[in-house]
Each structure stands twice: as structure tokens, then as C-alpha cells.
Amino acid sequence: MATRRRKLLRTFYNRPTLKIAEEIIGKHIVYNSPYGRMSARIVEVEAYIGQNDPACHAVRGKTGRNAVMFGKPGFTYIYFIYGMYHCLNFVTEKEGHAAAILLRAAEPDEGIEIMKQNAPHSPTRRQLSGPGKFCRAFGLTRAQNGVDLTGNEIYLEDRCTGDVNIIRTPRIGINHGTELDWRFYDADSEAVSTNKRK
DNA sequence: TGAATGATGCGCT
DNA sequence: GCGCATCATTCAT
């Protein structure tokens, strides 16, 4: 059957972050890169929400790095970390409310050859199984920070692929806010970042 | 199979 | 200067 594809609009991002985080699992991310089109099915995300979240970059107010999080929803927030990796976020909530969703893992779909060129030594199945690995394989850097997700370069698509078995756990790699179950992932996916399944 | 660690640059105190 | 929303490699059990 023909797959119905619907690009997600500003109204999708202009809502409570936790609701979006839950719904975004199973959606597809599309990147029309200079080297060709890539896409992947999102299987793992984390929510970072505003001034009350001790793990959110915006907790100490607006800075040059996190400014885009304070702006309108539906834009990319990409930051550089640990001297060699980038992480991709989607800005959520209304303008002035700093919040975002971190994309942690996805399943490769279109453009797998491009991903392999960007990161030759990972098996395809786990090519995007971590936030740093995702950005490396997609070739995303701070050059793509602040891109409008309602444009044609980077956007999300709803392909109506059916129900997803979603699990909630604490977020990974942080020292504060670990009591919050703000990590969401697809229990049936082989591509989640930590491969503890049992 | 899991814990420890080095690589590496930048933003913020 | 220090710590960081990471990853791959090395070492221990």
C-alpha cells in the first residue's frame, strides 16, 4: 500500500514537550543534505524542559549557545560536545519558553550510502544508535543550528506506520534531574542507544 | 560482559 | 580552568 506522508508543521512543535516526545517516536526525520537525501525512523528521544529542569542547557538563562531554544518552536538546536560530537534537538513550546527534544537514536532509511561514507565502521543497523553517532552519520554540525523544521532542508514526517511500544526511563549521561522519566524509546527497535534488552 | 578511560574543543564561572 | 545531553577502545572479571 502507498505510504501516506505528512510533513509536521509548526503546530506540532508548539505544544507541551513531553507530549511531543511521546508522539515523535516512530516519526521520520528527513535531511536534504548537500550530498543527497537522507531519512531515518526516530526510535529514541529525551526531553529537556526550561528553567525548572536542572539538566537543561537553558537552566541558567539565555546564552549565545542556547538562544535558539528560547525562540519559536520547530527549529533545530545543535550543539558541540566532548570536543568531537554534535547533538541534534528539536525546539518545542511557545516562544520565550526554552525547551527541546534531543534525538538520541534512529533507524536508517534513505541515504544509507551517504551515512556509510560519513561513518564507515558502524553496521547499518546501529549506524544512528546514539546522539553523537546520528549527527556524524548525517553530517550535521553547528552549521545546521537554528534551521526551520517547516522548510525543505530538515523536517519531520508522519508516515502513519502504526502503533509503537514506548518505554519511559531516566535520561542518560546527566548528573541532575535523573529522577525524571523523560527518555522515550521504541521497545521493539534494535537501534536504541543502550542495547540493554531483556 | 562490564567498568574504566582517553580523545578533544568550547562555553561558562 | 572545569565540566560536558558521547563514543570507541582497553582492561578487568
PDB file of C-alpha atoms (C1' of nucleotides) in Angstrom:
ATOM      1  CA  MET A   1       0.000   0.000   0.000  1.00  0.00           C
ATOM      2  CA  ALA A   2       1.123   3.519  -0.671  1.00  0.00           C
ATOM      3  CA  THR A   3       2.631   5.230   2.332  1.00  0.00           C
ATOM      4  CA  ARG A   4       0.960   8.484   3.263  1.00  0.00           C
ATOM      5  CA  ARG A   5       3.486  11.160   4.150  1.00  0.00           C
ATOM      6  CA  ARG A   6       2.663  14.310   6.063  1.00  0.00           C
ATOM      7  CA  LYS A   7       5.266  16.935   6.990  1.00  0.00           C
ATOM      8  CA  LEU A   8       4.909  18.060  10.596  1.00  0.00           C
ATOM      9  CA  LEU A   9       4.040  21.740  10.906  1.00  0.00           C
ATOM     10  CA  ARG A  10       4.693  24.474  13.466  1.00  0.00           C
ATOM     11  CA  THR A  11       1.558  23.484  15.382  1.00  0.00           C
ATOM     12  CA  PHE A  12       3.111  20.084  16.138  1.00  0.00           C
ATOM     13  CA  TYR A  13       6.084  21.660  17.915  1.00  0.00           C
ATOM     14  CA  ASN A  14       4.110  24.410  19.679  1.00  0.00           C
ATOM     15  CA  ARG A  15       2.818  22.074  22.417  1.00  0.00           C
ATOM     16  CA  PRO A  16       3.907  20.507  25.729  1.00  0.00           C
ATOM     17  CA  THR A  17       7.315  18.893  25.241  1.00  0.00           C
ATOM     18  CA  LEU A  18       6.566  15.575  26.928  1.00  0.00           C
ATOM     19  CA  LYS A  19       3.543  15.033  24.703  1.00  0.00           C
ATOM     20  CA  ILE A  20       5.633  15.700  21.602  1.00  0.00           C
ATOM     21  CA  ALA A  21       8.425  13.414  22.854  1.00  0.00           C
ATOM     22  CA  GLU A  22       5.981  10.553  23.142  1.00  0.00           C
ATOM     23  CA  GLU A  23       4.424  11.175  19.735  1.00  0.00           C
ATOM     24  CA  ILE A  24       7.716  11.710  17.932  1.00  0.00           C
ATOM     25  CA  ILE A  25       8.793   8.084  18.360  1.00  0.00           C
ATOM     26  CA  GLY A  26       8.108   6.367  15.034  1.00  0.00           C
ATOM     27  CA  LYS A  27       8.119   9.614  13.047  1.00  0.00           C
ATOM     28  CA  HIS A  28      10.725  10.042  10.299  1.00  0.00           C
ATOM     29  CA  ILE A  29      13.415  12.703  10.069  1.00  0.00           C
ATOM     30  CA  VAL A  30      14.382  13.856   6.578  1.00  0.00           C
ATOM     31  CA  TYR A  31      17.584  15.762   5.720  1.00  0.00           C
ATOM     32  CA  ASN A  32      18.148  17.018   2.202  1.00  0.00           C
ATOM     33  CA  SER A  33      21.920  17.325   2.583  1.00  0.00           C
ATOM     34  CA  PRO A  34      24.427  18.697   0.039  1.00  0.00           C
ATOM     35  CA  TYR A  35      25.331  15.063  -0.674  1.00  0.00           C
ATOM     36  CA  GLY A  36      21.811  13.790  -1.112  1.00  0.00           C
ATOM     37  CA  ARG A  37      18.628  12.913   0.710  1.00  0.00           C
ATOM     38  CA  MET A  38      18.731  11.004   3.959  1.00  0.00           C
ATOM     39  CA  SER A  39      15.951   9.843   6.232  1.00  0.00           C
ATOM     40  CA  ALA A  40      15.523   7.718   9.329  1.00  0.00           C
ATOM     41  CA  ARG A  41      12.829   6.465  11.692  1.00  0.00           C
ATOM     42  CA  ILE A  42      13.128   8.025  15.161  1.00  0.00           C
ATOM     43  CA  VAL A  43      13.290   5.410  17.928  1.00  0.00           C
ATOM     44  CA  GLU A  44      14.709   7.283  20.954  1.00  0.00           C
ATOM     45  CA  VAL A  45      14.463  10.848  22.316  1.00  0.00           C
ATOM     46  CA  GLU A  46      14.834  12.785  25.562  1.00  0.00           C
ATOM     47  CA  ALA A  47      13.007  15.907  26.770  1.00  0.00           C
ATOM     48  CA  TYR A  48      14.770  18.972  28.204  1.00  0.00           C
ATOM     49  CA  ILE A  49      12.307  21.482  29.522  1.00  0.00           C
ATOM     50  CA  GLY A  50      13.003  25.026  30.609  1.00  0.00           C
ATOM     51  CA  GLN A  51      14.157  26.699  33.796  1.00  0.00           C
ATOM     52  CA  ASN A  52      12.893  24.065  36.212  1.00  0.00           C
ATOM     53  CA  ASP A  53      14.924  21.265  34.595  1.00  0.00           C
ATOM     54  CA  PRO A  54      18.432  21.126  36.127  1.00  0.00           C
ATOM     55  CA  ALA A  55      19.762  19.149  33.150  1.00  0.00           C
ATOM     56  CA  CYS A  56      18.517  21.587  30.501  1.00  0.00           C
ATOM     57  CA  HIS A  57      21.074  23.906  28.915  1.00  0.00           C
ATOM     58  CA  ALA A  58      18.654  26.780  29.471  1.00  0.00           C
ATOM     59  CA  VAL A  59      18.595  26.379  33.276  1.00  0.00           C
ATOM     60  CA  ARG A  60      20.973  29.312  33.778  1.00  0.00           C
ATOM     61  CA  GLY A  61      19.259  31.595  31.331  1.00  0.00           C
ATOM     62  CA  LYS A  62      19.725  32.609  27.733  1.00  0.00           C
ATOM     63  CA  THR A  63      23.256  32.476  26.292  1.00  0.00           C
ATOM     64  CA  GLY A  64      24.785  32.577  22.850  1.00  0.00           C
ATOM     65  CA  ARG A  65      24.743  28.822  22.587  1.00  0.00           C
ATOM     66  CA  ASN A  66      21.189  28.080  23.728  1.00  0.00           C
ATOM     67  CA  ALA A  67      19.471  31.165  22.281  1.00  0.00           C
ATOM     68  CA  VAL A  68      17.544  29.212  19.674  1.00  0.00           C
ATOM     69  CA  MET A  69      15.798  27.242  22.432  1.00  0.00           C
ATOM     70  CA  PHE A  70      14.223  30.490  23.644  1.00  0.00           C
ATOM     71  CA  GLY A  71      12.863  31.262  20.196  1.00  0.00           C
ATOM     72  CA  LYS A  72       9.927  29.880  18.257  1.00  0.00           C
ATOM     73  CA  PRO A  73       9.232  26.118  18.227  1.00  0.00           C
ATOM     74  CA  GLY A  74      10.015  23.992  15.196  1.00  0.00           C
ATOM     75  CA  PHE A  75      13.700  24.874  14.783  1.00  0.00           C
ATOM     76  CA  THR A  76      16.877  22.808  15.184  1.00  0.00           C
ATOM     77  CA  TYR A  77      19.163  23.236  18.192  1.00  0.00           C
ATOM     78  CA  ILE A  78      22.555  21.639  17.513  1.00  0.00           C
ATOM     79  CA  TYR A  79      25.437  21.894  19.965  1.00  0.00           C
ATOM     80  CA  PHE A  80      29.021  20.632  20.066  1.00  0.00           C
ATOM     81  CA  ILE A  81      30.123  18.480  22.984  1.00  0.00           C
ATOM     82  CA  TYR A  82      33.090  16.480  24.301  1.00  0.00           C
ATOM     83  CA  GLY A  83      35.384  18.055  21.733  1.00  0.00           C
ATOM     84  CA  MET A  84      34.207  15.864  18.868  1.00  0.00           C
ATOM     85  CA  TYR A  85      30.471  15.233  18.786  1.00  0.00           C
ATOM     86  CA  HIS A  86      27.300  17.099  17.910  1.00  0.00           C
ATOM     87  CA  CYS A  87      23.773  16.562  19.231  1.00  0.00           C
ATOM     88  CA  LEU A  88      20.545  17.416  17.404  1.00  0.00           C
ATOM     89  CA  ASN A  89      17.480  18.796  19.211  1.00  0.00           C
ATOM     90  CA  PHE A  90      14.047  19.992  18.103  1.00  0.00           C
ATOM     91  CA  VAL A  91      12.918  23.222  19.778  1.00  0.00           C
ATOM     92  CA  THR A  92       9.476  22.939  21.376  1.00  0.00           C
ATOM     93  CA  GLU A  93       6.974  25.087  23.303  1.00  0.00           C
ATOM     94  CA  LYS A  94       5.983  28.664  22.607  1.00  0.00           C
ATOM     95  CA  GLU A  95       8.473  31.474  22.072  1.00  0.00           C
ATOM     96  CA  GLY A  96      10.139  32.512  25.349  1.00  0.00           C
ATOM     97  CA  HIS A  97       9.783  29.033  26.899  1.00  0.00           C
ATOM     98  CA  ALA A  98      13.136  27.272  26.417  1.00  0.00           C
ATOM     99  CA  ALA A  99      12.603  23.573  25.792  1.00  0.00           C
ATOM    100  CA  ALA A 100      13.770  20.965  23.304  1.00  0.00           C
ATOM    101  CA  ILE A 101      13.776  17.288  22.426  1.00  0.00           C
ATOM    102  CA  LEU A 102      17.124  15.537  21.975  1.00  0.00           C
ATOM    103  CA  LEU A 103      17.214  12.995  19.161  1.00  0.00           C
ATOM    104  CA  ARG A 104      19.178  10.056  20.582  1.00  0.00           C
ATOM    105  CA  ALA A 105      18.693   7.243  18.067  1.00  0.00           C
ATOM    106  CA  ALA A 106      17.040   6.318  14.775  1.00  0.00           C
ATOM    107  CA  GLU A 107      16.826   3.536  12.193  1.00  0.00           C
ATOM    108  CA  PRO A 108      18.431   4.332   8.806  1.00  0.00           C
ATOM    109  CA  ASP A 109      16.019   4.536   5.865  1.00  0.00           C
ATOM    110  CA  GLU A 110      17.015   6.574   2.801  1.00  0.00           C
ATOM    111  CA  GLY A 111      20.595   7.627   2.010  1.00  0.00           C
ATOM    112  CA  ILE A 112      22.343   4.748   3.732  1.00  0.00           C
ATOM    113  CA  GLU A 113      25.298   5.012   1.343  1.00  0.00           C
ATOM    114  CA  ILE A 114      25.872   8.617   2.447  1.00  0.00           C
ATOM    115  CA  MET A 115      25.752   7.586   6.102  1.00  0.00           C
ATOM    116  CA  LYS A 116      28.301   4.871   5.466  1.00  0.00           C
ATOM    117  CA  GLN A 117      30.644   7.393   3.880  1.00  0.00           C
ATOM    118  CA  ASN A 118      30.316   9.701   6.878  1.00  0.00           C
ATOM    119  CA  ALA A 119      30.836   6.868   9.389  1.00  0.00           C
ATOM    120  CA  PRO A 120      32.263   3.800   7.644  1.00  0.00           C
ATOM    121  CA  HIS A 121      32.844   1.500  10.606  1.00  0.00           C
ATOM    122  CA  SER A 122      29.357   1.067  12.048  1.00  0.00           C
ATOM    123  CA  PRO A 123      26.993  -1.672  10.880  1.00  0.00           C
ATOM    124  CA  THR A 124      23.948  -0.114   9.200  1.00  0.00           C
ATOM    125  CA  ARG A 125      21.557  -1.348  11.861  1.00  0.00           C
ATOM    126  CA  ARG A 126      23.388   0.623  14.576  1.00  0.00           C
ATOM    127  CA  GLN A 127      24.629   3.483  12.413  1.00  0.00           C
ATOM    128  CA  LEU A 128      22.363   6.008  14.187  1.00  0.00           C
ATOM    129  CA  SER A 129      22.211   4.398  17.641  1.00  0.00           C
ATOM    130  CA  GLY A 130      23.335   7.403  19.705  1.00  0.00           C
ATOM    131  CA  PRO A 131      23.078  11.200  19.512  1.00  0.00           C
ATOM    132  CA  GLY A 132      26.730  11.688  18.516  1.00  0.00           C
ATOM    133  CA  LYS A 133      26.599   8.837  16.025  1.00  0.00           C
ATOM    134  CA  PHE A 134      23.423  10.195  14.459  1.00  0.00           C
ATOM    135  CA  CYS A 135      24.926  13.613  13.762  1.00  0.00           C
ATOM    136  CA  ARG A 136      28.154  12.102  12.483  1.00  0.00           C
ATOM    137  CA  ALA A 137      26.355   9.795  10.032  1.00  0.00           C
ATOM    138  CA  PHE A 138      24.003  12.573   8.871  1.00  0.00           C
ATOM    139  CA  GLY A 139      26.862  15.084   8.640  1.00  0.00           C
ATOM    140  CA  LEU A 140      25.111  17.591  10.911  1.00  0.00           C
ATOM    141  CA  THR A 141      27.149  20.329  12.621  1.00  0.00           C
ATOM    142  CA  ARG A 142      26.562  23.739  14.158  1.00  0.00           C
ATOM    143  CA  ALA A 143      26.152  24.973  10.577  1.00  0.00           C
ATOM    144  CA  GLN A 144      22.661  23.483  10.798  1.00  0.00           C
ATOM    145  CA  ASN A 145      21.837  25.116  14.161  1.00  0.00           C
ATOM    146  CA  GLY A 146      18.636  27.165  14.021  1.00  0.00           C
ATOM    147  CA  VAL A 147      17.260  25.608  10.801  1.00  0.00           C
ATOM    148  CA  ASP A 148      13.480  25.962  10.373  1.00  0.00           C
ATOM    149  CA  LEU A 149      11.906  22.493  10.516  1.00  0.00           C
ATOM    150  CA  THR A 150       8.970  23.677   8.418  1.00  0.00           C
ATOM    151  CA  GLY A 151      11.326  24.321   5.479  1.00  0.00           C
ATOM    152  CA  ASN A 152      12.713  21.799   2.993  1.00  0.00           C
ATOM    153  CA  GLU A 153      16.236  21.166   4.339  1.00  0.00           C
ATOM    154  CA  ILE A 154      15.434  19.339   7.590  1.00  0.00           C
ATOM    155  CA  TYR A 155      11.966  18.276   8.675  1.00  0.00           C
ATOM    156  CA  LEU A 156       9.917  15.539  10.296  1.00  0.00           C
ATOM    157  CA  GLU A 157       7.393  13.341   8.524  1.00  0.00           C
ATOM    158  CA  ASP A 158       4.465  11.311   9.789  1.00  0.00           C
ATOM    159  CA  ARG A 159       4.263   8.161   7.676  1.00  0.00           C
ATOM    160  CA  CYS A 160       1.470   6.514   9.640  1.00  0.00           C
ATOM    161  CA  THR A 161       3.444   3.357  10.295  1.00  0.00           C
ATOM    162  CA  GLY A 162       1.290   2.111  13.138  1.00  0.00           C
ATOM    163  CA  ASP A 163       1.473   1.806  16.906  1.00  0.00           C
ATOM    164  CA  VAL A 164       4.763   1.911  18.805  1.00  0.00           C
ATOM    165  CA  ASN A 165       5.575   0.158  22.075  1.00  0.00           C
ATOM    166  CA  ILE A 166       7.040   3.072  24.043  1.00  0.00           C
ATOM    167  CA  ILE A 167       9.154   2.746  27.202  1.00  0.00           C
ATOM    168  CA  ARG A 168       9.998   5.635  29.585  1.00  0.00           C
ATOM    169  CA  THR A 169      13.243   5.747  31.604  1.00  0.00           C
ATOM    170  CA  PRO A 170      15.520   8.374  33.188  1.00  0.00           C
ATOM    171  CA  ARG A 171      17.705  10.374  30.827  1.00  0.00           C
ATOM    172  CA  ILE A 172      21.252   9.228  30.029  1.00  0.00           C
ATOM    173  CA  GLY A 173      24.608  10.911  30.592  1.00  0.00           C
ATOM    174  CA  ILE A 174      23.476  13.602  33.030  1.00  0.00           C
ATOM    175  CA  ASN A 175      24.063  14.162  36.740  1.00  0.00           C
ATOM    176  CA  HIS A 176      20.945  16.168  37.623  1.00  0.00           C
ATOM    177  CA  GLY A 177      17.290  15.515  37.008  1.00  0.00           C
ATOM    178  CA  THR A 178      17.802  11.765  36.887  1.00  0.00           C
ATOM    179  CA  GLU A 179      14.604  11.173  38.878  1.00  0.00           C
ATOM    180  CA  LEU A 180      12.557  12.226  35.849  1.00  0.00           C
ATOM    181  CA  ASP A 181      11.478   9.609  33.297  1.00  0.00           C
ATOM    182  CA  TRP A 182      11.999  11.899  30.344  1.00  0.00           C
ATOM    183  CA  ARG A 183      13.656   9.419  27.979  1.00  0.00           C
ATOM    184  CA  PHE A 184      11.329   7.696  25.499  1.00  0.00           C
ATOM    185  CA  TYR A 185      12.214   4.817  23.198  1.00  0.00           C
ATOM    186  CA  ASP A 186      10.727   2.148  20.983  1.00  0.00           C
ATOM    187  CA  ALA A 187      10.950  -1.142  22.891  1.00  0.00           C
ATOM    188  CA  ASP A 188      10.928  -3.133  19.654  1.00  0.00           C
ATOM    189  CA  SER A 189      13.813  -1.335  17.933  1.00  0.00           C
ATOM    190  CA  GLU A 190      17.334  -2.724  17.531  1.00  0.00           C
ATOM    191  CA  ALA A 191      18.719   0.804  17.176  1.00  0.00           C
ATOM    192  CA  VAL A 192      18.249   2.335  20.641  1.00  0.00           C
ATOM    193  CA  SER A 193      21.425   3.824  22.097  1.00  0.00           C
ATOM    194  CA  THR A 194      21.865   1.494  25.054  1.00  0.00           C
ATOM    195  CA  ASN A 195      21.302  -2.041  23.961  1.00  0.00           C
ATOM    196  CA  LYS A 196      20.074  -3.416  27.257  1.00  0.00           C
ATOM    197  CA  ARG A 197      17.078  -5.509  26.370  1.00  0.00           C
ATOM    198  CA  LYS A 198      15.644  -8.276  28.487  1.00  0.00           C
TER     199      LYS A 198
ATOM    200  C1'  DT B   1      30.105  -8.570  29.913  1.00  0.00           C
ATOM    201  C1'  DG B   2      31.013  -4.687  32.156  1.00  0.00           C
ATOM    202  C1'  DA B   3      33.990  -0.845  34.033  1.00  0.00           C
ATOM    203  C1'  DA B   4      37.441   2.483  33.172  1.00  0.00           C
ATOM    204  C1'  DT B   5      39.470   5.725  30.247  1.00  0.00           C
ATOM    205  C1'  DG B   6      41.352   8.808  26.590  1.00  0.00           C
ATOM    206  C1'  DA B   7      40.244  11.877  22.845  1.00  0.00           C
ATOM    207  C1'  DT B   8      39.246  16.761  22.241  1.00  0.00           C
ATOM    208  C1'  DG B   9      37.109  21.791  21.902  1.00  0.00           C
ATOM    209  C1'  DC B  10      34.207  25.026  23.589  1.00  0.00           C
ATOM    210  C1'  DG B  11      31.014  27.592  26.767  1.00  0.00           C
ATOM    211  C1'  DC B  12      30.572  29.266  31.009  1.00  0.00           C
ATOM    212  C1'  DT B  13      32.198  30.524  36.046  1.00  0.00           C
TER     213       DT B  13
ATOM    214  C1'  DG C   1      40.207  26.162  34.358  1.00  0.00           C
ATOM    215  C1'  DC C   2      36.480  22.771  34.667  1.00  0.00           C
ATOM    216  C1'  DG C   3      32.835  20.109  33.130  1.00  0.00           C
ATOM    217  C1'  DC C   4      30.189  18.463  29.489  1.00  0.00           C
ATOM    218  C1'  DA C   5      22.714  15.702  26.920  1.00  0.00           C
ATOM    219  C1'  DT C   6      29.484  10.946  23.821  1.00  0.00           C
ATOM    220  C1'  DC C   7      31.887   7.094  21.766  1.00  0.00           C
ATOM    221  C1'  DA C   8      35.418   3.581  20.886  1.00  0.00           C
ATOM    222  C1'  DT C   9      38.926   1.198  22.867  1.00  0.00           C
ATOM    223  C1'  DT C  10      41.267  -1.071  26.501  1.00  0.00           C
ATOM    224  C1'  DC C  11      41.402  -3.606  30.594  1.00  0.00           C
ATOM    225  C1'  DA C  12      39.401  -6.454  34.356  1.00  0.00           C
ATOM    226  C1'  DT C  13      36.444 -10.115  35.899  1.00  0.00           C
TER     227       DT C  13
END
